[in-house]
Amino acid sequence: MTNTIDQIQNTKYKTLNTHYFLFSLLIGLLGYLCIGLFPANAFAADFALGVYPPILQIQATAPTIISKDITVVNASQDTENVSVTLRPFTASGTNNGQVLYLPVGTKMLPDKDIFQKVQILDGDTPISSLSLAPKQKKTLTLRIGLPKDEPGADYYFSVLFVSTDSVNQDANGSHITAGIAANILLSIAPKDETTGLLNEFTTPWFAQTAPIPFTVSITNTSRHFITPTGQILIRNMFGQLVGKVDLLSVNVLGNSTRFLTSKENAVDNNHPVALWNKNVLFGPYRANIIVSLSPEGPLFTKTIYFFVMPWEYLLGFFLAVVILLIVIERVRHKMTHL
């Protein structure tokens, strides 16, 4: 009897091994086909440029000469030959902070020749290309010379460091497969008064558990970029302050809209919300937002309400209602027969 059981177990074990081998073979074959059908980017493995700072905010009053350091690092094991170009951009329209590069040759207003006043210097020499040895770090200088009659305006552009073998630029746009950029927000005085609005502050009216997502968006109707600051204060049914969400201070380009997020959700561009996370939540809550578009204002506030009940409590409440209805029905039935 024991031998029979052992034989059955061995047979099952061999069958499982056979199935596992066939399954592994199938997965390997599919992987091989995927590699053949979807070849990896030739630059993905070895191209590794870094740039610091990734964004520069420059407030300027003409006449002036502005000099800012930009450090580029080649972290790969190969020499990288890169082109160094300036490319204007605008807000992408997705409201999540992504930028949209404008076609090559686009003239920015009101100064169509603003790029002629911008140079990238290696030492004292203007450059349009750069060769970086493996693991080399080089500090370049962004130089902007503004004459006395320079009009007040905002200009948004990137200093692009792109592999010379991976860029394809034409009049309609650019396709960059291996490169990195330092984004420049240049604001030249005088600036108009800061204007805008709190475009959205919402949350689902009912939730079963944390975290609670708040959708917050700001519309900047100014011609210059702004860096709003704000927070969300949450109070319970007794008016007690039980939570606070600090909103990340981000740049909102002129005449654009952008979602504001919290630190806990800063990198989630697919669902840009501010999150309030607390272990135990139950009952009605009131959330009040306070947002300032600039140190001088304007200031916006708004209040919304939401209710939280975990599904365990919801199920218990439903059962309690059912039991109560049964008891009421039985009492009514007895009363009618008295």
PDB file of N, CA and C in Angstrom, residues 72-107:
ATOM      1  N   VAL A  72      26.852  69.220 -15.885  1.00  0.00           N
ATOM      2  CA  VAL A  72      26.466  68.046 -16.656  1.00  0.00           C
ATOM      3  C   VAL A  72      27.402  66.897 -16.300  1.00  0.00           C
ATOM      4  N   VAL A  73      26.822  65.708 -16.079  1.00  0.00           N
ATOM      5  CA  VAL A  73      27.606  64.539 -15.679  1.00  0.00           C
ATOM      6  C   VAL A  73      27.339  63.393 -16.647  1.00  0.00           C
ATOM      7  N   ASN A  74      28.406  62.761 -17.121  1.00  0.00           N
ATOM      8  CA  ASN A  74      28.291  61.550 -17.923  1.00  0.00           C
ATOM      9  C   ASN A  74      28.569  60.361 -17.012  1.00  0.00           C
ATOM     10  N   ALA A  75      27.516  59.660 -16.627  1.00  0.00           N
ATOM     11  CA  ALA A  75      27.667  58.534 -15.698  1.00  0.00           C
ATOM     12  C   ALA A  75      27.927  57.201 -16.398  1.00  0.00           C
ATOM     13  N   SER A  76      28.004  57.209 -17.718  1.00  0.00           N
ATOM     14  CA  SER A  76      28.182  55.960 -18.454  1.00  0.00           C
ATOM     15  C   SER A  76      29.660  55.597 -18.576  1.00  0.00           C
ATOM     16  N   GLN A  77      29.909  54.439 -19.175  1.00  0.00           N
ATOM     17  CA  GLN A  77      31.271  53.955 -19.384  1.00  0.00           C
ATOM     18  C   GLN A  77      31.827  54.367 -20.738  1.00  0.00           C
ATOM     19  N   ASP A  78      31.023  55.116 -21.511  1.00  0.00           N
ATOM     20  CA  ASP A  78      31.434  55.517 -22.859  1.00  0.00           C
ATOM     21  C   ASP A  78      31.494  57.035 -22.968  1.00  0.00           C
ATOM     22  N   THR A  79      32.286  57.491 -23.906  1.00  0.00           N
ATOM     23  CA  THR A  79      32.323  58.920 -24.212  1.00  0.00           C
ATOM     24  C   THR A  79      31.008  59.323 -24.880  1.00  0.00           C
ATOM     25  N   GLU A  80      30.442  60.429 -24.444  1.00  0.00           N
ATOM     26  CA  GLU A  80      29.196  60.918 -25.024  1.00  0.00           C
ATOM     27  C   GLU A  80      29.434  62.247 -25.727  1.00  0.00           C
ATOM     28  N   ASN A  81      29.075  62.281 -27.015  1.00  0.00           N
ATOM     29  CA  ASN A  81      29.109  63.516 -27.779  1.00  0.00           C
ATOM     30  C   ASN A  81      27.674  64.050 -27.858  1.00  0.00           C
ATOM     31  N   VAL A  82      27.476  65.231 -27.320  1.00  0.00           N
ATOM     32  CA  VAL A  82      26.118  65.772 -27.241  1.00  0.00           C
ATOM     33  C   VAL A  82      26.057  67.145 -27.886  1.00  0.00           C
ATOM     34  N   SER A  83      24.881  67.441 -28.426  1.00  0.00           N
ATOM     35  CA  SER A  83      24.616  68.794 -28.904  1.00  0.00           C
ATOM     36  C   SER A  83      24.013  69.594 -27.759  1.00  0.00           C
ATOM     37  N   VAL A  84      24.284  70.891 -27.756  1.00  0.00           N
ATOM     38  CA  VAL A  84      23.758  71.791 -26.730  1.00  0.00           C
ATOM     39  C   VAL A  84      22.900  72.828 -27.436  1.00  0.00           C
ATOM     40  N   THR A  85      21.598  72.754 -27.225  1.00  0.00           N
ATOM     41  CA  THR A  85      20.674  73.635 -27.934  1.00  0.00           C
ATOM     42  C   THR A  85      19.678  74.253 -26.962  1.00  0.00           C
ATOM     43  N   LEU A  86      19.071  75.340 -27.401  1.00  0.00           N
ATOM     44  CA  LEU A  86      18.005  75.999 -26.657  1.00  0.00           C
ATOM     45  C   LEU A  86      16.683  75.705 -27.344  1.00  0.00           C
ATOM     46  N   ARG A  87      15.678  75.375 -26.566  1.00  0.00           N
ATOM     47  CA  ARG A  87      14.387  75.006 -27.154  1.00  0.00           C
ATOM     48  C   ARG A  87      13.250  75.577 -26.308  1.00  0.00           C
ATOM     49  N   PRO A  88      12.409  76.449 -26.877  1.00  0.00           N
ATOM     50  CA  PRO A  88      11.296  77.014 -26.106  1.00  0.00           C
ATOM     51  C   PRO A  88      10.222  75.973 -25.846  1.00  0.00           C
ATOM     52  N   PHE A  89       9.530  76.132 -24.719  1.00  0.00           N
ATOM     53  CA  PHE A  89       8.437  75.221 -24.403  1.00  0.00           C
ATOM     54  C   PHE A  89       7.282  75.991 -23.787  1.00  0.00           C
ATOM     55  N   THR A  90       6.171  75.311 -23.684  1.00  0.00           N
ATOM     56  CA  THR A  90       4.989  75.839 -23.021  1.00  0.00           C
ATOM     57  C   THR A  90       4.366  74.730 -22.190  1.00  0.00           C
ATOM     58  N   ALA A  91       3.316  75.038 -21.449  1.00  0.00           N
ATOM     59  CA  ALA A  91       2.624  74.004 -20.684  1.00  0.00           C
ATOM     60  C   ALA A  91       1.962  73.032 -21.647  1.00  0.00           C
ATOM     61  N   SER A  92       2.005  71.740 -21.314  1.00  0.00           N
ATOM     62  CA  SER A  92       1.525  70.712 -22.242  1.00  0.00           C
ATOM     63  C   SER A  92       0.008  70.664 -22.352  1.00  0.00           C
ATOM     64  N   GLY A  93      -0.696  71.228 -21.374  1.00  0.00           N
ATOM     65  CA  GLY A  93      -2.154  71.153 -21.387  1.00  0.00           C
ATOM     66  C   GLY A  93      -2.702  69.999 -20.579  1.00  0.00           C
ATOM     67  N   THR A  94      -1.816  69.141 -20.051  1.00  0.00           N
ATOM     68  CA  THR A  94      -2.264  68.018 -19.227  1.00  0.00           C
ATOM     69  C   THR A  94      -2.428  68.421 -17.758  1.00  0.00           C
ATOM     70  N   ASN A  95      -1.991  69.640 -17.414  1.00  0.00           N
ATOM     71  CA  ASN A  95      -2.145  70.205 -16.071  1.00  0.00           C
ATOM     72  C   ASN A  95      -1.346  69.466 -15.002  1.00  0.00           C
ATOM     73  N   ASN A  96      -0.359  68.678 -15.409  1.00  0.00           N
ATOM     74  CA  ASN A  96       0.429  67.928 -14.426  1.00  0.00           C
ATOM     75  C   ASN A  96       1.892  68.361 -14.401  1.00  0.00           C
ATOM     76  N   GLY A  97       2.194  69.511 -14.996  1.00  0.00           N
ATOM     77  CA  GLY A  97       3.547  70.039 -14.949  1.00  0.00           C
ATOM     78  C   GLY A  97       4.430  69.643 -16.109  1.00  0.00           C
ATOM     79  N   GLN A  98       3.942  68.788 -17.001  1.00  0.00           N
ATOM     80  CA  GLN A  98       4.745  68.405 -18.157  1.00  0.00           C
ATOM     81  C   GLN A  98       4.777  69.555 -19.170  1.00  0.00           C
ATOM     82  N   VAL A  99       5.876  69.606 -19.933  1.00  0.00           N
ATOM     83  CA  VAL A  99       6.050  70.690 -20.892  1.00  0.00           C
ATOM     84  C   VAL A  99       5.899  70.172 -22.315  1.00  0.00           C
ATOM     85  N   LEU A 100       5.594  71.088 -23.212  1.00  0.00           N
ATOM     86  CA  LEU A 100       5.457  70.784 -24.639  1.00  0.00           C
ATOM     87  C   LEU A 100       6.454  71.643 -25.395  1.00  0.00           C
ATOM     88  N   TYR A 101       7.399  70.974 -26.059  1.00  0.00           N
ATOM     89  CA  TYR A 101       8.384  71.729 -26.828  1.00  0.00           C
ATOM     90  C   TYR A 101       7.757  72.317 -28.083  1.00  0.00           C
ATOM     91  N   LEU A 102       8.094  73.565 -28.343  1.00  0.00           N
ATOM     92  CA  LEU A 102       7.595  74.257 -29.524  1.00  0.00           C
ATOM     93  C   LEU A 102       8.481  73.914 -30.732  1.00  0.00           C
ATOM     94  N   PRO A 103       7.937  74.039 -31.947  1.00  0.00           N
ATOM     95  CA  PRO A 103       8.724  73.697 -33.140  1.00  0.00           C
ATOM     96  C   PRO A 103      10.021  74.479 -33.229  1.00  0.00           C
ATOM     97  N   VAL A 104      11.016  73.842 -33.834  1.00  0.00           N
ATOM     98  CA  VAL A 104      12.304  74.500 -34.031  1.00  0.00           C
ATOM     99  C   VAL A 104      12.106  75.774 -34.837  1.00  0.00           C
ATOM    100  N   GLY A 105      12.729  76.856 -34.394  1.00  0.00           N
ATOM    101  CA  GLY A 105      12.607  78.135 -35.089  1.00  0.00           C
ATOM    102  C   GLY A 105      11.495  79.011 -34.571  1.00  0.00           C
ATOM    103  N   THR A 106      10.728  78.527 -33.575  1.00  0.00           N
ATOM    104  CA  THR A 106       9.649  79.334 -33.011  1.00  0.00           C
ATOM    105  C   THR A 106      10.220  80.590 -32.365  1.00  0.00           C
ATOM    106  N   LYS A 107       9.622  81.732 -32.680  1.00  0.00           N
ATOM    107  CA  LYS A 107      10.037  83.005 -32.103  1.00  0.00           C
ATOM    108  C   LYS A 107       9.162  83.321 -30.896  1.00  0.00           C
TER     109      LYS A 107
END
